[in-house]
Tab-separated table of C-alpha atoms and ligand atoms in Angstrom:
chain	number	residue	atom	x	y	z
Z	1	UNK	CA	45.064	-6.037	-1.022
Z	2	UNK	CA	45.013	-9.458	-2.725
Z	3	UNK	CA	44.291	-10.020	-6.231
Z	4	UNK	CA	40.654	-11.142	-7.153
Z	5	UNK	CA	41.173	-14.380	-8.246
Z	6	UNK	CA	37.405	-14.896	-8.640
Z	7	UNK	CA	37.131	-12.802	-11.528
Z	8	UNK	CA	38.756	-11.534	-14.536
Z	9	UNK	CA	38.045	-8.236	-16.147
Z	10	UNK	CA	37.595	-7.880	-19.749
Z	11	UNK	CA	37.296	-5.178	-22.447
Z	12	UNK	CA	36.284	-5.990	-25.872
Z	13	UNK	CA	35.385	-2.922	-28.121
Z	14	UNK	CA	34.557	-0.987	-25.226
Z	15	UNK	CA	32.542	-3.819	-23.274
Z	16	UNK	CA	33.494	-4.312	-19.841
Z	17	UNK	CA	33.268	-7.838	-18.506
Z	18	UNK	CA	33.958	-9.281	-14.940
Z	19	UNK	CA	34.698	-12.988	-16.023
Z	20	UNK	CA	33.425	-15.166	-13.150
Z	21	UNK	CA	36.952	-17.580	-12.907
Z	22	UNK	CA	35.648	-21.537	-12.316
Z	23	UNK	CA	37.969	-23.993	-10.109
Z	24	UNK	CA	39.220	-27.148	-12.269
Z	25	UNK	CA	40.349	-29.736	-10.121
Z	26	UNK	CA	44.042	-29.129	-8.976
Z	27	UNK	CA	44.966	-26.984	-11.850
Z	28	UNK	CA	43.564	-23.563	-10.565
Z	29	UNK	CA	40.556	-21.168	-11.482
Z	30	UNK	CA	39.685	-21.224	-15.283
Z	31	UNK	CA	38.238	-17.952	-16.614
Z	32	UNK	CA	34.712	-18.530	-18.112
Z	33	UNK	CA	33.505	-16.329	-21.228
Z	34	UNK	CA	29.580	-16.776	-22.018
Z	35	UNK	CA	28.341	-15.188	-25.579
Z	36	UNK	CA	25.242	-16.744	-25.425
Z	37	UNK	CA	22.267	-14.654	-23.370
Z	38	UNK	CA	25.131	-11.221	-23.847
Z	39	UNK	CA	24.700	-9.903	-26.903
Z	40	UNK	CA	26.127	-6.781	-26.097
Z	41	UNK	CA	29.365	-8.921	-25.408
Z	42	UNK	CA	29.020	-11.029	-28.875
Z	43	UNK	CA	28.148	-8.443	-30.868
Z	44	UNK	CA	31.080	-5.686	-29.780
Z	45	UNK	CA	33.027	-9.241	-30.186
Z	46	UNK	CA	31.936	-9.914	-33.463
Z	47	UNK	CA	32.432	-6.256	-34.583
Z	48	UNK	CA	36.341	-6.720	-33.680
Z	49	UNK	CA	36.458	-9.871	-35.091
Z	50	UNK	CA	35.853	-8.855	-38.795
Z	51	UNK	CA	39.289	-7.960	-39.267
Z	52	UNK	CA	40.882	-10.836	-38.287
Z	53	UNK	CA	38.722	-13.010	-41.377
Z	54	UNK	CA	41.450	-14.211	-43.853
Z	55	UNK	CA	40.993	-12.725	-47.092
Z	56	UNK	CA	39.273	-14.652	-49.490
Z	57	UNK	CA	37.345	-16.653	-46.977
Z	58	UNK	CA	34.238	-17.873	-48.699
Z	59	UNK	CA	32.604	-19.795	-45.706
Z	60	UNK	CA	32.760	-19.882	-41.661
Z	61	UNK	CA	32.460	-23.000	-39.466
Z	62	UNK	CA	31.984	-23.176	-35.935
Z	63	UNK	CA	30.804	-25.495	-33.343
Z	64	UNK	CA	27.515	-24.979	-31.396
Z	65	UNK	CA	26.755	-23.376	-28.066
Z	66	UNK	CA	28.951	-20.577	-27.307
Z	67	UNK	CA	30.610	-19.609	-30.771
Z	68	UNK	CA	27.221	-19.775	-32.238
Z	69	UNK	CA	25.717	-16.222	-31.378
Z	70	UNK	CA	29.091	-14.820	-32.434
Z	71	UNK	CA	29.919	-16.480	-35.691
Z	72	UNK	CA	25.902	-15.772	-36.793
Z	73	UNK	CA	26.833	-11.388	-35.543
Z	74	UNK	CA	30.487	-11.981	-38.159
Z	75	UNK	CA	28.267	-13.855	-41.177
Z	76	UNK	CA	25.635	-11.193	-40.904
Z	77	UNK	CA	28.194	-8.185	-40.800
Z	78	UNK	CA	30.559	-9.864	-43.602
Z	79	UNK	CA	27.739	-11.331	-45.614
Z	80	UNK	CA	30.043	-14.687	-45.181
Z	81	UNK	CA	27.918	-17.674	-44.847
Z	82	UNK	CA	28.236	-20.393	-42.015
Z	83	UNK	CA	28.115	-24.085	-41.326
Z	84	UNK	CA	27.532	-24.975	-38.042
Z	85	UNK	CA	28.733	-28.766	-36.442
Z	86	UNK	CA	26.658	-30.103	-33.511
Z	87	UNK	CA	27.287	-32.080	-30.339
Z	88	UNK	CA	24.635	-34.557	-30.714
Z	89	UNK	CA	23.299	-36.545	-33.373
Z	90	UNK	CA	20.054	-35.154	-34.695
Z	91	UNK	CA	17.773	-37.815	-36.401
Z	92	UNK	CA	17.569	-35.607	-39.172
Z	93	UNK	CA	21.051	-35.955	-40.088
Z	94	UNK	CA	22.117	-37.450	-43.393
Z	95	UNK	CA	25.095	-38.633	-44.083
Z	96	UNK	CA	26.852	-36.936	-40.914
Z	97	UNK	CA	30.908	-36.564	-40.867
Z	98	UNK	CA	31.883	-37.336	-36.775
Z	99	UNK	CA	34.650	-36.577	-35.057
Z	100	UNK	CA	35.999	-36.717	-31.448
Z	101	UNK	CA	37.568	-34.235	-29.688
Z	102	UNK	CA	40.330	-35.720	-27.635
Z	103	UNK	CA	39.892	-33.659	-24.385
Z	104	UNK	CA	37.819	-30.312	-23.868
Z	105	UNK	CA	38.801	-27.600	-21.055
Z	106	UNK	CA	37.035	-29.206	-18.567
Z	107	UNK	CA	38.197	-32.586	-19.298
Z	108	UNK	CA	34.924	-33.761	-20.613
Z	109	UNK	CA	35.181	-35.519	-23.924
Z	110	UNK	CA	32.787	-34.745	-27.317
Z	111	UNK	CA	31.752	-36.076	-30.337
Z	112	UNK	CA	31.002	-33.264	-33.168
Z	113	UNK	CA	28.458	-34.243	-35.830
Z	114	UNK	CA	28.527	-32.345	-39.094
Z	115	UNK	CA	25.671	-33.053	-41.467
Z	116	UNK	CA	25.952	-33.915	-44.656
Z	117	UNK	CA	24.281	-31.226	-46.779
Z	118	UNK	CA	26.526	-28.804	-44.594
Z	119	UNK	CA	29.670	-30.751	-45.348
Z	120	UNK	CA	28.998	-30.607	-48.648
Z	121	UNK	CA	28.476	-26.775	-48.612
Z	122	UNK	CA	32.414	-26.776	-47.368
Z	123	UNK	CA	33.405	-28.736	-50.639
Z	124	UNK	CA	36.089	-26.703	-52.957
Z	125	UNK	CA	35.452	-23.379	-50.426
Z	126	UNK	CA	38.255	-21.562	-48.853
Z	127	UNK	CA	36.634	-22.057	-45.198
Z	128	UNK	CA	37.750	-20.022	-41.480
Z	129	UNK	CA	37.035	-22.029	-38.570
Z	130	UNK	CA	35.317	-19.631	-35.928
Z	131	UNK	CA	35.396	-20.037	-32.222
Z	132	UNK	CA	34.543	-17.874	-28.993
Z	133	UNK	CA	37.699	-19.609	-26.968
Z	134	UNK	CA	40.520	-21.583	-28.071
Z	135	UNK	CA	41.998	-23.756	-25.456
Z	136	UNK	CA	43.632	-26.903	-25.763
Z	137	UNK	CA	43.350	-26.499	-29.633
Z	138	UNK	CA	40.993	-30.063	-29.450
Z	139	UNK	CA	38.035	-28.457	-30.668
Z	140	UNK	CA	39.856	-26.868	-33.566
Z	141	UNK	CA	41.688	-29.712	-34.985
Z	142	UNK	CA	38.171	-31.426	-34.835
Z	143	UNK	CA	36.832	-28.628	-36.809
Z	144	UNK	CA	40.035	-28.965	-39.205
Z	145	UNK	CA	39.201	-32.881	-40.000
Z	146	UNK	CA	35.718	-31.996	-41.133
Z	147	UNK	CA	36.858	-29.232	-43.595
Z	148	UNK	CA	39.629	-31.762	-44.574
Z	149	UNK	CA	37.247	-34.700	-44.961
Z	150	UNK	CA	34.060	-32.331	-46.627
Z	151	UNK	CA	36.670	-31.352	-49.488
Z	152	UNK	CA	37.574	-27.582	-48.320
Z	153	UNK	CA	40.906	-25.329	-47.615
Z	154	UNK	CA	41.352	-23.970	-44.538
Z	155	UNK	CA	42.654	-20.675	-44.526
Z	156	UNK	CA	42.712	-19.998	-40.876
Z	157	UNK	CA	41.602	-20.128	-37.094
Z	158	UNK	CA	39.721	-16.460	-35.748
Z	159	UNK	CA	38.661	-16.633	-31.953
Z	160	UNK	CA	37.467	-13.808	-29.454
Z	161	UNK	CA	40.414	-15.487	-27.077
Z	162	UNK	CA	42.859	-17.654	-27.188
Z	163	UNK	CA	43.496	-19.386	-23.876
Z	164	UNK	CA	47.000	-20.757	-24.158
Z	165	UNK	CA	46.900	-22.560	-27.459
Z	166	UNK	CA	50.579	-22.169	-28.754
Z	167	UNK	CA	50.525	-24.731	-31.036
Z	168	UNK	CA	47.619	-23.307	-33.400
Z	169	UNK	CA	47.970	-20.200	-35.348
Z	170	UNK	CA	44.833	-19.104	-33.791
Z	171	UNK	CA	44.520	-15.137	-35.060
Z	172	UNK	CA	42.707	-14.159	-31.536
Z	173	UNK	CA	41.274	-10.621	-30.313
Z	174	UNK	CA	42.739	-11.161	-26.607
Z	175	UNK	CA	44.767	-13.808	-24.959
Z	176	UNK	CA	43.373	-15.094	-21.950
Z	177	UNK	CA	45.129	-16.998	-18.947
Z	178	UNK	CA	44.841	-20.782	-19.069
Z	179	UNK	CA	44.152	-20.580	-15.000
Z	180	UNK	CA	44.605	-18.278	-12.670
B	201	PRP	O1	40.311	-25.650	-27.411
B	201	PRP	P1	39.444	-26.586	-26.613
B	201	PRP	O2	40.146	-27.139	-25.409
B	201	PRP	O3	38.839	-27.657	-27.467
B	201	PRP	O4	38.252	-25.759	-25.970
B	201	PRP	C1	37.523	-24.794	-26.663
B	201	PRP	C2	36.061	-25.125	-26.655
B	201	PRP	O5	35.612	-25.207	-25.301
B	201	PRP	C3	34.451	-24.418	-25.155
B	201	PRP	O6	33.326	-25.176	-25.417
B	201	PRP	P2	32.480	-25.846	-24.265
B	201	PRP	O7	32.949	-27.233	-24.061
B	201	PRP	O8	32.451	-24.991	-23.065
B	201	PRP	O9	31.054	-25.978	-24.905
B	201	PRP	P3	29.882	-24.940	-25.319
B	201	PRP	O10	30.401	-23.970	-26.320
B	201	PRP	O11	28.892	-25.875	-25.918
B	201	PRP	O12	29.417	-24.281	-24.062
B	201	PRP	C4	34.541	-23.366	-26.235
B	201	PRP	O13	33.240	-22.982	-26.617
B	201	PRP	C5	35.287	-24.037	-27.348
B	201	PRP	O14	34.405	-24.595	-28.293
């Protein structure tokens, strides 16, 4: 029988996923992992994920959609609080850092928007950056220039998966295929 290349099963603290796996142009089928609308998924997730927090972290920041649900599960389980950068300029905003991320999984470019009371909540902290799936690393080094810029350390990267990211030292539950 041939392997099911159209999905990819998962386990994470005893939750069983079949990952639907998405073509991307000529490089192959790309695993998908959705938090948001599973929270039996984030939360089981975010349970496992506690012990990969640095010591001595004193603040989280992620990057909305899919990392949101699960960095809110590891803030309200640690009691660590959590800044959150956007994807679109709110009107609200004061002050906003912006950065670009060079390239994203699916080759679409972003600009991340962090506002400015949150940046400043990053000043002098020891901050983790928090993400549901590392890929490229783009996102993350993003992530890095606002805790650089807002005045923070960064103690570390925590993900639920890295997905082929060598070049970070991404502490990870699972590593996931870059394609299949
Ligand atoms: O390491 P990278 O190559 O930067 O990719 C990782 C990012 O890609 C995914 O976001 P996605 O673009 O799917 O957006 P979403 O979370 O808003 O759905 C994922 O949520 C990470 O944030």
């Amino acid at each position: 029988m041939l392997p099911d290349m159209e999905h990819l099963t998962i386990t994470v603290g005893g939750v069983v996923r079949e990952l639907p796996t998405i073509p991307v142009g000529n490089v192959g089928r790309v695993p998908l992992v959705e938090f948001i609308g599973d929270s039996e998924l984030t939360n089981a997730a975010a349970q496992e994920m506690l012990a990969l927090i640095p010591a001595g972290t004193e603040i989280l920041l992620t990057v909305v959609t899919n990392a949101l649900p699960l960095t809110h599960e590891i803030s309200d389980r640690s009691g660590i609080p959590y800044v959150v950068a956007r994807k679109k300029r709110r009107t609200y905003m004061q002050d906003p850092l912006i950065q670009q991320v060079p390239t994203l999984t699916l080759g679409v470019g972003e600009t991340l928007w962090l506002d400015g009371p949150h940046a400043a909540r990053l000043r002098g902290k020891r901050v983790t950056i928090v993400q549901d799936v590392v890929s490229s690393g783009g996102t993350a080094q993003a992530l890095t220039r606002f805790v650089e810029r807002s005045g923070g350390t960064l103690l570390g990267y925590v993900a639920a998966f890295n997905q082929g990211s060598a070049a970070l030292p991404v502490r990870a539950l699972q590593t996931l295929p870059q394609h299949l």
